[in-house]
Short mmCIF file of C-alpha atoms and ligand atoms in Angstrom, two decimals:
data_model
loop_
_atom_site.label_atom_id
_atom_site.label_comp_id
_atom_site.label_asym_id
_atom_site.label_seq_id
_atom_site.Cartn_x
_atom_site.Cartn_y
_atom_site.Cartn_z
CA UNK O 380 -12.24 -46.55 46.53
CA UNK O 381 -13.85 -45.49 43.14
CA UNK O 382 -11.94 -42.31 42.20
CA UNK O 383 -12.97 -40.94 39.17
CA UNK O 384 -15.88 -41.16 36.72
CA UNK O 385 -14.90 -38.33 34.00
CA UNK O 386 -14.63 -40.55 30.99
CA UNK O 387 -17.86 -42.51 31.88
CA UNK O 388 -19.50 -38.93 32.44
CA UNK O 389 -18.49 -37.64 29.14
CA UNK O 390 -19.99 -40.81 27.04
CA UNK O 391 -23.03 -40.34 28.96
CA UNK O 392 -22.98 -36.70 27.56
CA UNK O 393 -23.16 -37.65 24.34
CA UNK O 394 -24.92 -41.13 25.18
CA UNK O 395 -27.95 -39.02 25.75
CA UNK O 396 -27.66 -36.73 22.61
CA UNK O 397 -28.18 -40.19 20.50
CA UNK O 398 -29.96 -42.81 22.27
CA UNK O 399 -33.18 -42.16 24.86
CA UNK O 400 -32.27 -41.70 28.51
CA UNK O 401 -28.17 -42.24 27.24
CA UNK O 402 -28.65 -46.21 27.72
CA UNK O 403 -30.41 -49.68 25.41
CA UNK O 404 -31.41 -50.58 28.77
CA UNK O 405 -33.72 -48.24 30.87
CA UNK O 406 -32.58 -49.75 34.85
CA UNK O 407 -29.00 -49.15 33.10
CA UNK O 408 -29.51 -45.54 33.44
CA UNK O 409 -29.32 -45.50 37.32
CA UNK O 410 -32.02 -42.97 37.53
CA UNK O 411 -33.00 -44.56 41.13
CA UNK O 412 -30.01 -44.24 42.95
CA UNK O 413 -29.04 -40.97 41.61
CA UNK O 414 -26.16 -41.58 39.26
CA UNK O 415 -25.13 -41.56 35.80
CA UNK O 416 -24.35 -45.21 34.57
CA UNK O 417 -20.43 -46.08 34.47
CA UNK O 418 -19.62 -46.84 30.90
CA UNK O 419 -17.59 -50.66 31.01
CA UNK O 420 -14.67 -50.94 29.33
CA UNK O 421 -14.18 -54.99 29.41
CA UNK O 422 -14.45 -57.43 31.92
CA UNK O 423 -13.01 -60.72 32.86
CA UNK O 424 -14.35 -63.64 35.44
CA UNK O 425 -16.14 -61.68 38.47
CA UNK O 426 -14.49 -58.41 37.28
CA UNK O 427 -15.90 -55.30 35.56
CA UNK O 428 -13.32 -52.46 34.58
CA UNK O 429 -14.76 -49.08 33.31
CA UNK O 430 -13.89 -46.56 31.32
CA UNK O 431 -11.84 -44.53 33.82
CA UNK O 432 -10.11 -47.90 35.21
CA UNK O 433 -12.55 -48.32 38.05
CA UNK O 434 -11.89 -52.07 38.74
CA UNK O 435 -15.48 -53.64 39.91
CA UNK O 436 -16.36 -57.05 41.91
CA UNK O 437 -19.63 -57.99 39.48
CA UNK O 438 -23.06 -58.86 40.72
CA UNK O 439 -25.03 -58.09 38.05
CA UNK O 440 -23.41 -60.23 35.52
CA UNK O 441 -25.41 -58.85 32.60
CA UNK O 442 -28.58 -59.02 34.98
CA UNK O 443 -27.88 -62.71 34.78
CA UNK O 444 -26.35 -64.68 31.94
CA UNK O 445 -23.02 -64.70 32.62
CA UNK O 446 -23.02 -67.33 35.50
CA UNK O 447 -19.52 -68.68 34.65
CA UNK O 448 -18.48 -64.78 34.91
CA UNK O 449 -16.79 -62.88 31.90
CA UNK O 450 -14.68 -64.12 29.12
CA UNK O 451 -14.85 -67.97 30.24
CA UNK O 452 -12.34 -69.56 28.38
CA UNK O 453 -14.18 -72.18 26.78
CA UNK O 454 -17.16 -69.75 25.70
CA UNK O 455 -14.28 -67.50 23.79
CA UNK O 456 -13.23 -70.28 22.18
CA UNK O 457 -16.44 -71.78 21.15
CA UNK O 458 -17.43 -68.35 19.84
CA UNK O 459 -14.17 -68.32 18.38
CA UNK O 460 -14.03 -71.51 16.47
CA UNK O 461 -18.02 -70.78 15.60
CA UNK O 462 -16.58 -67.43 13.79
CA UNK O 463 -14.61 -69.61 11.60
CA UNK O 464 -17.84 -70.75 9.88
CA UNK O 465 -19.59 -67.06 9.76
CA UNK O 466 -22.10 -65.22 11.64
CA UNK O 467 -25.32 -65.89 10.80
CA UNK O 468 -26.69 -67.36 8.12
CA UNK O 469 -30.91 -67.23 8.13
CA UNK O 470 -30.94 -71.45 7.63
CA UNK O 471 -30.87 -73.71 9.63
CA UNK O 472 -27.26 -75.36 11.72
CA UNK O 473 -26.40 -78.44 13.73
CA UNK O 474 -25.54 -76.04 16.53
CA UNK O 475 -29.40 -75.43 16.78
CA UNK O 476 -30.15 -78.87 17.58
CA UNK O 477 -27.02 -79.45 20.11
CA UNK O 478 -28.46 -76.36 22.05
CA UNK O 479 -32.05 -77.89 21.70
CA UNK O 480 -31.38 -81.23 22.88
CA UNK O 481 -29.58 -79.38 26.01
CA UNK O 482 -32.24 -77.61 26.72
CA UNK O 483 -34.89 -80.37 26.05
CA UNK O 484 -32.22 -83.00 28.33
CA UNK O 485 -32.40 -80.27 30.93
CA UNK O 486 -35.73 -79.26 31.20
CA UNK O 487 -38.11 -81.97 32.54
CA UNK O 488 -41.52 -80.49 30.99
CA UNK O 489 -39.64 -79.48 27.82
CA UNK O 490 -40.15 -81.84 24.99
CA UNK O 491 -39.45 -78.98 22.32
CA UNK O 492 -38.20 -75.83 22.06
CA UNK O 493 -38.08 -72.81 19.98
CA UNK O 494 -35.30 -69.97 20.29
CA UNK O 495 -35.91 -66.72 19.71
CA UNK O 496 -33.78 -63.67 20.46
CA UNK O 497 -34.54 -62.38 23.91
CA UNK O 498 -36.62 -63.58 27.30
CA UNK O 499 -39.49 -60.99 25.70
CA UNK O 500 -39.84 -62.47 22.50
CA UNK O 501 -39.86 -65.87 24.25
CA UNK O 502 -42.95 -65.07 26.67
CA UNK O 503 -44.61 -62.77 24.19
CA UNK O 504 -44.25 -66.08 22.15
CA UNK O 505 -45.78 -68.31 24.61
CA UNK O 506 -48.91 -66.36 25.70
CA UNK O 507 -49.91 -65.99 21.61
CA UNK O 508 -49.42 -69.24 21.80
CA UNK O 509 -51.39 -70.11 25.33
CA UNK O 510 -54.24 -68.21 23.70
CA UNK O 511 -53.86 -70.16 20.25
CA UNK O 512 -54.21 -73.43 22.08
CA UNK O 513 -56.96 -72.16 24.20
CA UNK O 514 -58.86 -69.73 21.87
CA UNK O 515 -59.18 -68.14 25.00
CA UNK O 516 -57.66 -64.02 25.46
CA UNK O 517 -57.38 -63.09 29.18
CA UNK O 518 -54.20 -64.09 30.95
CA UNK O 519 -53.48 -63.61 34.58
CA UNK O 520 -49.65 -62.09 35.91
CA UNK O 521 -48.33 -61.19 39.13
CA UNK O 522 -47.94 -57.73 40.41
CA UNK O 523 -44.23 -57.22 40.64
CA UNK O 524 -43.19 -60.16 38.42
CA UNK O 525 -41.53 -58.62 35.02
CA UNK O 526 -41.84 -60.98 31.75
CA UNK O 527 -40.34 -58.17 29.29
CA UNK O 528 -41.58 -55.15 27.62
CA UNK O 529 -44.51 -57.12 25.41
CA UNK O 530 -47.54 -54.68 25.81
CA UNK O 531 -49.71 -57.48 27.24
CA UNK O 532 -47.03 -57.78 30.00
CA UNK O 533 -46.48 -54.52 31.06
CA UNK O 534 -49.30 -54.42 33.68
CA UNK O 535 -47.90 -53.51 37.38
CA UNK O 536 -44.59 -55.19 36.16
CA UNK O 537 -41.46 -55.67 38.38
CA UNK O 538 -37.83 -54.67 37.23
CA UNK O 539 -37.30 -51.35 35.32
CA UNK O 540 -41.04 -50.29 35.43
CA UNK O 541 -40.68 -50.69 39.48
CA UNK O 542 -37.80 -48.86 39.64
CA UNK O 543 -39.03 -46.25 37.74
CA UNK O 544 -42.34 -46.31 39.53
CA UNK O 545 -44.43 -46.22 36.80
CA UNK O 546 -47.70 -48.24 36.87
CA UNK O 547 -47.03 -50.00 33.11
CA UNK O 548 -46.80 -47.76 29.89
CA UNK O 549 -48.39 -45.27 27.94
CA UNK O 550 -49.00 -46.65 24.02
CA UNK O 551 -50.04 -49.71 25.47
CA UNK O 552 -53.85 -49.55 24.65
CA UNK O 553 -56.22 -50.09 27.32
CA UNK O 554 -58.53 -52.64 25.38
CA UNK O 555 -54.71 -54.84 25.66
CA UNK O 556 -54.09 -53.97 29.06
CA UNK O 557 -57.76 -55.01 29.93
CA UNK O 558 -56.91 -58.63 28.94
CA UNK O 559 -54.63 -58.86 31.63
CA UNK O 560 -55.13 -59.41 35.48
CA UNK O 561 -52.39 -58.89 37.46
CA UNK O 562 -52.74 -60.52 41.47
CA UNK O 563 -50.79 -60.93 44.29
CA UNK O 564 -47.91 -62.83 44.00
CA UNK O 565 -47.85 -66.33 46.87
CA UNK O 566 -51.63 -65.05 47.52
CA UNK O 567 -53.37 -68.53 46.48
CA UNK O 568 -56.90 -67.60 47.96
CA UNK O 569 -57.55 -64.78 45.76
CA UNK O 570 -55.84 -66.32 42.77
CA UNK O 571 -58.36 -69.64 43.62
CA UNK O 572 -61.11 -66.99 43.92
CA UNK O 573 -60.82 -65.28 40.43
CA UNK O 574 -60.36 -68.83 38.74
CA UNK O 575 -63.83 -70.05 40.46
CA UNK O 576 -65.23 -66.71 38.89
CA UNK O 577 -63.65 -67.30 35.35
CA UNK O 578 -61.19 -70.33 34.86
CA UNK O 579 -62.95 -71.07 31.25
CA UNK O 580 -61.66 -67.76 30.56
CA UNK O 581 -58.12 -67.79 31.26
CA UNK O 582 -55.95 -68.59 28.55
CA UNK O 583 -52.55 -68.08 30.90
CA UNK O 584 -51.59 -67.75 34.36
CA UNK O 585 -47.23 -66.86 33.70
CA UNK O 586 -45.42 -66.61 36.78
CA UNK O 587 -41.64 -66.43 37.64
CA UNK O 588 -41.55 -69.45 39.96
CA UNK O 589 -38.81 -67.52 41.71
CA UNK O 590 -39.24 -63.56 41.40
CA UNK O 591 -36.40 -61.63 40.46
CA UNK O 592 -38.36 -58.29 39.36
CA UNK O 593 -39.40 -56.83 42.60
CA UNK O 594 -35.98 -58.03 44.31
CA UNK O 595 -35.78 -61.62 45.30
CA UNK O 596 -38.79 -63.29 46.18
CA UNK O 597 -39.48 -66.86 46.34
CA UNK O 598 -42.81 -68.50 45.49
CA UNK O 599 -44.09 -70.57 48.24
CA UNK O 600 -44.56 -74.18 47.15
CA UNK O 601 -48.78 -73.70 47.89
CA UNK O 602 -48.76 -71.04 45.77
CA UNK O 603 -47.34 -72.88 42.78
CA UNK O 604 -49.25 -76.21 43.36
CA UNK O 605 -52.34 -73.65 43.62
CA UNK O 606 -51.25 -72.64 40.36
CA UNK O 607 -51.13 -75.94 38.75
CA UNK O 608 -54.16 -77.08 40.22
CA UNK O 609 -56.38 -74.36 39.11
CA UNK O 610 -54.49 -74.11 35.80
CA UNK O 611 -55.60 -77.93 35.29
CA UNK O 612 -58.95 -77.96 36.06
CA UNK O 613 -59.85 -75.14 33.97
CA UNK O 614 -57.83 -75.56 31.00
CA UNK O 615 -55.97 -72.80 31.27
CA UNK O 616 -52.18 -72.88 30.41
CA UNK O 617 -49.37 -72.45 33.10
CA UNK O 618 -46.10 -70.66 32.14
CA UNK O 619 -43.19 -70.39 34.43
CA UNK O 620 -41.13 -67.45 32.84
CA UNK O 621 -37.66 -69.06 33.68
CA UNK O 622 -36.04 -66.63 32.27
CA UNK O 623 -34.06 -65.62 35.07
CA UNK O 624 -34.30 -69.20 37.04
CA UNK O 625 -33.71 -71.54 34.23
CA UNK O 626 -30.21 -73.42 34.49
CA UNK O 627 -29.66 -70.68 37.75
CA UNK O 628 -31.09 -71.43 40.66
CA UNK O 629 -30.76 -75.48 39.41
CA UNK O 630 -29.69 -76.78 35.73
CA UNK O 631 -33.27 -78.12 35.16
CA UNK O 632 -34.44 -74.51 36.90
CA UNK O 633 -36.82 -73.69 39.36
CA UNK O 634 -39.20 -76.08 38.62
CA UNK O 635 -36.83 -79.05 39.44
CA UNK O 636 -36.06 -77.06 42.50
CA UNK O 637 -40.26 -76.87 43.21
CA UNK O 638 -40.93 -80.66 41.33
CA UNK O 639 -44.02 -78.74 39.29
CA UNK O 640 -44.16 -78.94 36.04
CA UNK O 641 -45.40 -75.97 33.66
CA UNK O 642 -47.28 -76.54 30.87
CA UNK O 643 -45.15 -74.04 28.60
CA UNK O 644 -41.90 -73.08 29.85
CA UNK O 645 -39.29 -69.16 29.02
CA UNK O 646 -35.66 -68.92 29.23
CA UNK O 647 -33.42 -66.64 28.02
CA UNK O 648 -29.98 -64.55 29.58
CA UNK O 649 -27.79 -67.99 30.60
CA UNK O 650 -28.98 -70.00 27.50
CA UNK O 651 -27.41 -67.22 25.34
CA UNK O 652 -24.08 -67.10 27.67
CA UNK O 653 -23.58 -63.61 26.87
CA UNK O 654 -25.30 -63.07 23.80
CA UNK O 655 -28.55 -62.61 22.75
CA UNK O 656 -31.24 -65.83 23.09
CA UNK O 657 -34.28 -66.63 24.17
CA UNK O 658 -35.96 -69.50 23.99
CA UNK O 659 -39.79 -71.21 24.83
CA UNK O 660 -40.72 -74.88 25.02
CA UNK O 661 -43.20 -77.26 26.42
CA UNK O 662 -44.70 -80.16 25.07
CA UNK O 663 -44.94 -81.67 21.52
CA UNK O 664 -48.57 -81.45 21.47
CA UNK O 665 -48.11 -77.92 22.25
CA UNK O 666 -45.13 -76.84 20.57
CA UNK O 667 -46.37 -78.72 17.47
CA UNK O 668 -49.32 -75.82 17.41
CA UNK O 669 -46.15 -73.16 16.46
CA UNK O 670 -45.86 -72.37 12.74
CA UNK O 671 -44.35 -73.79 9.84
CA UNK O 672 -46.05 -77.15 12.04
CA UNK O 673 -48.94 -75.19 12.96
CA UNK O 674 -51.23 -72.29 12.90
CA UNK O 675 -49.67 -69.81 15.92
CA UNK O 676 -47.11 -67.64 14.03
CA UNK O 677 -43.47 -66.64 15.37
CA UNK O 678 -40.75 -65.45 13.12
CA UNK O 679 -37.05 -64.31 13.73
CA UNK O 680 -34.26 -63.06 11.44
CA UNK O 681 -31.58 -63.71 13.79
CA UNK O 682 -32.81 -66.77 15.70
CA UNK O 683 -30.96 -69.36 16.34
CA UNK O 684 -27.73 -67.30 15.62
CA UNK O 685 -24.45 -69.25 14.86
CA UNK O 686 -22.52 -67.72 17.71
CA UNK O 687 -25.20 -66.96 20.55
CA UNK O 688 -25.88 -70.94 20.11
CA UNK O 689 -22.27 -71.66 20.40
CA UNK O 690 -22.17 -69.69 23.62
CA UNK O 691 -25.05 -71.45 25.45
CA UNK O 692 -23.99 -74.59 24.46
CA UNK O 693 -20.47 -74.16 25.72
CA UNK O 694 -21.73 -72.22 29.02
CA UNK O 695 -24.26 -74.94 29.21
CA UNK O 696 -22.00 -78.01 28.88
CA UNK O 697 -19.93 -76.12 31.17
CA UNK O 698 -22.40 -75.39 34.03
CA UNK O 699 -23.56 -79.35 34.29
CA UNK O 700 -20.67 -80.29 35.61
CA UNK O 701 -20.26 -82.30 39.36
CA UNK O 702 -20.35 -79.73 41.73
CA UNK O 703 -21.26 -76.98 40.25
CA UNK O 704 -23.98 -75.81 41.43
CA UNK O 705 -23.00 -76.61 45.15
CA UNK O 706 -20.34 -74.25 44.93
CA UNK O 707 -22.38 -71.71 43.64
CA UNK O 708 -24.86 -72.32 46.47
CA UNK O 709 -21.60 -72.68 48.90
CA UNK O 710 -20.31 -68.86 47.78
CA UNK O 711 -23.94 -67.73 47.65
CA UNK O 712 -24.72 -68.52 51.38
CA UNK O 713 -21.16 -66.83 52.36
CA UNK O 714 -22.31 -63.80 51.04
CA UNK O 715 -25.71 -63.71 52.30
CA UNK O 716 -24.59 -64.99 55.65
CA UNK O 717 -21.91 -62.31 55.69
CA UNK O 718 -24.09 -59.46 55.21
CA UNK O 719 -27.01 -60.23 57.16
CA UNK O 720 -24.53 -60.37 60.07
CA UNK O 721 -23.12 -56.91 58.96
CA UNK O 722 -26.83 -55.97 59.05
CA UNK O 723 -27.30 -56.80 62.70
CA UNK O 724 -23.91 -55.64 63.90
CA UNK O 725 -25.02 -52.07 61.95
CA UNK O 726 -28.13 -52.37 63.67
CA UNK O 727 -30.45 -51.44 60.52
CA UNK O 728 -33.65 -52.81 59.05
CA UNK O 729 -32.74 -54.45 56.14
CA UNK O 730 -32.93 -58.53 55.24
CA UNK O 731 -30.81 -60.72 52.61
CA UNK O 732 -31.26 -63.73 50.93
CA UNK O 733 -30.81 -66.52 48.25
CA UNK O 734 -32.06 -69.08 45.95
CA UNK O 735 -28.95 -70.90 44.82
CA UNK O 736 -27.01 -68.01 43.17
CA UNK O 737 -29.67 -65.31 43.34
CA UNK O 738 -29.51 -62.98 46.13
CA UNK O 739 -32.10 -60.45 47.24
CA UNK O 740 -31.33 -57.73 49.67
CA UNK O 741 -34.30 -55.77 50.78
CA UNK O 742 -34.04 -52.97 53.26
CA UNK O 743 -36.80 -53.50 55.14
CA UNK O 744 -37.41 -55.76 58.34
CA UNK O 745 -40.94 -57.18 56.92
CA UNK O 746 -40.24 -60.92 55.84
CA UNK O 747 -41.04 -59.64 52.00
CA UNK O 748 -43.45 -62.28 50.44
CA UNK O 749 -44.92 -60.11 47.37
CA UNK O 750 -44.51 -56.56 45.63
CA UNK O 751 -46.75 -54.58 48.34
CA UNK O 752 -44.06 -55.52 51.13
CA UNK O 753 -40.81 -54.70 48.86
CA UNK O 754 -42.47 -51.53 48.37
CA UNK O 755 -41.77 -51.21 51.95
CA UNK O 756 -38.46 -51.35 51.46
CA UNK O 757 -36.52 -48.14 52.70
CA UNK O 758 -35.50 -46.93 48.38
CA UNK O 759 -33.23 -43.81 49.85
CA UNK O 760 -31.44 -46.13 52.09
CA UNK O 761 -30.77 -48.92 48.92
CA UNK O 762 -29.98 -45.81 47.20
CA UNK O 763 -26.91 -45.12 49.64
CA UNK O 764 -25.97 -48.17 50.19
CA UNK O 765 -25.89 -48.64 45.93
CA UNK O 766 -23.46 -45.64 45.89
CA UNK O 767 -21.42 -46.73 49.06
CA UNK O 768 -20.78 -49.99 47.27
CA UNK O 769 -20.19 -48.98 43.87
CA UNK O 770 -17.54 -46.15 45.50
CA UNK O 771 -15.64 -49.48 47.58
CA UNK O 772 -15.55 -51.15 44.17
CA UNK O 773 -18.75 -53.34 44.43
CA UNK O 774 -21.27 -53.58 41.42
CA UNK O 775 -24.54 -54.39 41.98
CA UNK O 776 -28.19 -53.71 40.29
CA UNK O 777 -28.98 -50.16 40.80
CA UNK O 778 -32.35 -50.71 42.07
CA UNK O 779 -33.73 -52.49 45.08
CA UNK O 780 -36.00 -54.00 42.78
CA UNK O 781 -33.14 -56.15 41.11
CA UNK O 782 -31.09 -59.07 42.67
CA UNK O 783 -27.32 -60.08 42.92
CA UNK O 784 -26.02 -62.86 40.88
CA UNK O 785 -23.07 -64.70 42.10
CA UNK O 786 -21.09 -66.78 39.79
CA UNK O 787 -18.35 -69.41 39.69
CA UNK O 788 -15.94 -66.64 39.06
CA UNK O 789 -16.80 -65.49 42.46
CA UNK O 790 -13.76 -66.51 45.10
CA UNK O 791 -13.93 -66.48 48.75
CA UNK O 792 -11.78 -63.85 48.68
CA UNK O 793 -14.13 -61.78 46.51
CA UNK O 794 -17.24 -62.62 48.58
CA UNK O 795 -15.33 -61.52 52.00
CA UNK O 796 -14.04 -58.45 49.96
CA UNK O 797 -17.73 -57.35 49.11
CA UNK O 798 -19.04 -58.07 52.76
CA UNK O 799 -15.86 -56.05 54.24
CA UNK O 800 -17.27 -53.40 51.88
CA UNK O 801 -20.89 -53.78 53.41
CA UNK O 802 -19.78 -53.83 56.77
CA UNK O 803 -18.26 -50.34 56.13
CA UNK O 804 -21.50 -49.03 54.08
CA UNK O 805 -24.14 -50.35 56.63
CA UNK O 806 -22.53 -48.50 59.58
CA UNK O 807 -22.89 -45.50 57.75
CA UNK O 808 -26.75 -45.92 57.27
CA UNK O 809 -27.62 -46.12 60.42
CA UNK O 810 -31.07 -44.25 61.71
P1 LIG C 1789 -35.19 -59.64 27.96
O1 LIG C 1789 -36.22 -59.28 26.91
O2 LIG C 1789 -34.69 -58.43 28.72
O3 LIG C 1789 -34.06 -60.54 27.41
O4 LIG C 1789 -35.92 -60.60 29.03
C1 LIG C 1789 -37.10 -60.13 29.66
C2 LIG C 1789 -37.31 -60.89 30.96
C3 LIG C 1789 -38.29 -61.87 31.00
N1 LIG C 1789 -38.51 -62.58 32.12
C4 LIG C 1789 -37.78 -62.37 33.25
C5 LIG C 1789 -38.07 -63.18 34.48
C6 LIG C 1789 -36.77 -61.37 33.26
O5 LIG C 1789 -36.06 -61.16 34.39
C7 LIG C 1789 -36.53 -60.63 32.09
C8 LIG C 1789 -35.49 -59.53 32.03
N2 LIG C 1789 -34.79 -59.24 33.23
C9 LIG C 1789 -34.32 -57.87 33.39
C10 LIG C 1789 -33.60 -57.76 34.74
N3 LIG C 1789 -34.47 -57.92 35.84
C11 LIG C 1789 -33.47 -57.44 32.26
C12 LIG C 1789 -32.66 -56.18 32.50
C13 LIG C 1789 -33.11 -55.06 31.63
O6 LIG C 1789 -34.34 -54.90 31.44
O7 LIG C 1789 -32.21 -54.33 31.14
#
């Protein structure tokens, strides 16, 4: 049981003196569920420790990169050696093109790539690009999908602007916000509707091929060959923001999981293995449109760091490895498993489930299939059950609007640990 947070308290005290809301991070602030954020201390494998020596079991894992869990030995000492050289050095490195070819090895409609420093820069990137090709403006989102804080993106976005129910963002000028449609996510009628109206318009259509922004909500394999479809015979360009998905829920990410290919594809979080990176790619003929090759500028001081490459190319060498991802999937279905049967045993309306090593807990008993439904979801309940957890010693996302991330730090011992804890939390919110 958590005892104490009087250190973490204190930071946040004078967190919030210096820095907006106490936190880099707004859904790091724990507004939803009521708390003030417990400051870390360090981690290691599936385990956070925080500044008062609360020892956690991890499901947040940096909201995603660290799928190998903390302070994998061969990332440390990849960083490590990488030190040896320097830091960063604004030209280019051979470690740029090891992590490239990865990536482009990895990816099947990646032929190029271009890294940048976060998952926003990398889908800001790719719609000015989308509307370079196309010399077209208006792209089309998905309410509930979050692509990062770009002001063309923050239109009924997922993630932190969910949780903080807020409909997108003031400063974000409505002549910007008017180039962008946001529809309902797995709803291909009226998404084949507004093409027939104005395909020639539609420079984008980005979608996260498996939503982790308004909790976890897979795309239905019609809606994504809708997608395509429409995307193709209008010209428009299709960008799965993998983000979250790529090299998680399958090495090549989602789109080897659906077998459709994107015409422009954004990852970021397990690329980076901890630090920061982004990254967007597609094909040459596209990618050869991005400056110095071609007209569509994107610039970065720190892209392409030294050391963030070293970590995704040791996490990534490390992740394609025989097995791997069974076992994920393996530990991921022995959570889910375990606390959809403490679910019915507590008798409460509430669902989980997983892609691979995503997991999506919604407490609600609709089958959730886009943002209206999860805003069914019961948020006082997931607010208890966020502070039951974190009190037993379990860390997950403090918003039902987030999902868990399991990695291969995860034992059996720590998935039956965090279910023992949910049996014990769901009793307690019964009706
Ligand atoms: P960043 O700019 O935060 O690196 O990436 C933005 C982004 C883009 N696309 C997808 C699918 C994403 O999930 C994200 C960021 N994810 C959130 C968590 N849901 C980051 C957590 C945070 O905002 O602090």
């Amino acid at each position: 049981m958590t005892t104490n947070f009087q250190s973490s308290q204190k930071l946040f005290q004078k967190a919030i003196q210096l820095i907006p809301g106490g936190v880099n991070s707004p859904v790091r602030a724990c507004k939803s569920v009521g708390m003030t954020p417990a400051f870390i201390h360090h981690a290691d494998g599936c385990t956070l420790v925080d500044m008062d020596g609360n020892r956690y079991i991890d499901y947040v894992g940096s909201w995603g990169p660290m799928i190998l869990g903390h302070r994998h030995p061969v990332v440390i000492e990849a960083i490590t050696r990488v030190l040896e050289r320097g830091t960063s050095f604004g030209a280019p490195t051979d470690l740029e093109i090891e992590l490239a070819q990865l990536v482009v090895d990895a990816v099947p409609s990646i032929e190029m790539v271009r890294m940048v420093n976060s998952g926003t820069e990398a889908t800001m990137s790719a719609i000015r690009l989308a509307r370079g090709i196309t010399g077209r403006d208006i792209i089309i989102k998905f309410d509930g999908c979050y692509h990062g804080h770009a002001d063309a993106l923050l239109v009924s976005a997922g993630s932190g602007i969910a949780t903080l129910a807020i409909s997108g963002s003031p400063g974000v000028p409505d002549v910007i916000a008017a180039q962008t449609l946001s529809l309902t996510y797995n709803d291909s009628q009226s998404f084949t509707q507004i093409m027939d109206r104005m395909g020639s318009q539609i420079a984008a259509v980005i979608v996260e091929p498996v939503a982790g922004n308004m909790g976890m909500v897979p795309a239905t394999e019609n809606f994504l060959k809708t997608l395509r479809t429409e995307t193709s015979r209008h010209g428009s360009i299709l960008i799965f923001d993998e983000v979250m998905t790529g090299f998680r829920v399958a090495y090549g990410g989602a789109q080897t999981l659906y077998n459709i290919m994107p015409d422009l594809t954004t990852l970021g979080k397990i690329i980076g293995g901890g630090l920061p990176v982004g990254a967007y790619g597609g094909s040459r003929d596209f990618m050869e449109h991005i400056a110095p090759q071609g007209p569509v500028y994107q610039a970065g001081t720190l892209s392409g760091n030294p050391l963030a490459m070293a970590a995704g190319i040791a996490t990534l060498k490390q992740i394609h490895t025989p097995g791997f991802y069974e076992s994920l999937d393996t530990a991921s279905a022995l959570l889910v498993d375990g606390l959809n049967t403490a679910i019915q045993e507590a008798g409460i309306p509430a669902r989980a489930n997983h892609v691979g090593s995503m997991a999506g807990l919604f407490f609600t008993d609709k089958i959730v299939r886009n943002f209206d439904d999860a805003k069914t979801a019961d948020l006082k309940r997931f607010s208890n059950f966020y502070n039951g957890m974190l009190n037993r010693g379990i860390y997950i996302a403090p918003s039902q609007f987030e999902v868990l991330f399991i990695s291969s730090a995860h034992s059996t011992s720590h998935i039956e640990e965090t279910v023992h804890a949910a049996q014990a939390v769901f009793k307690g919110l019964r009706i």
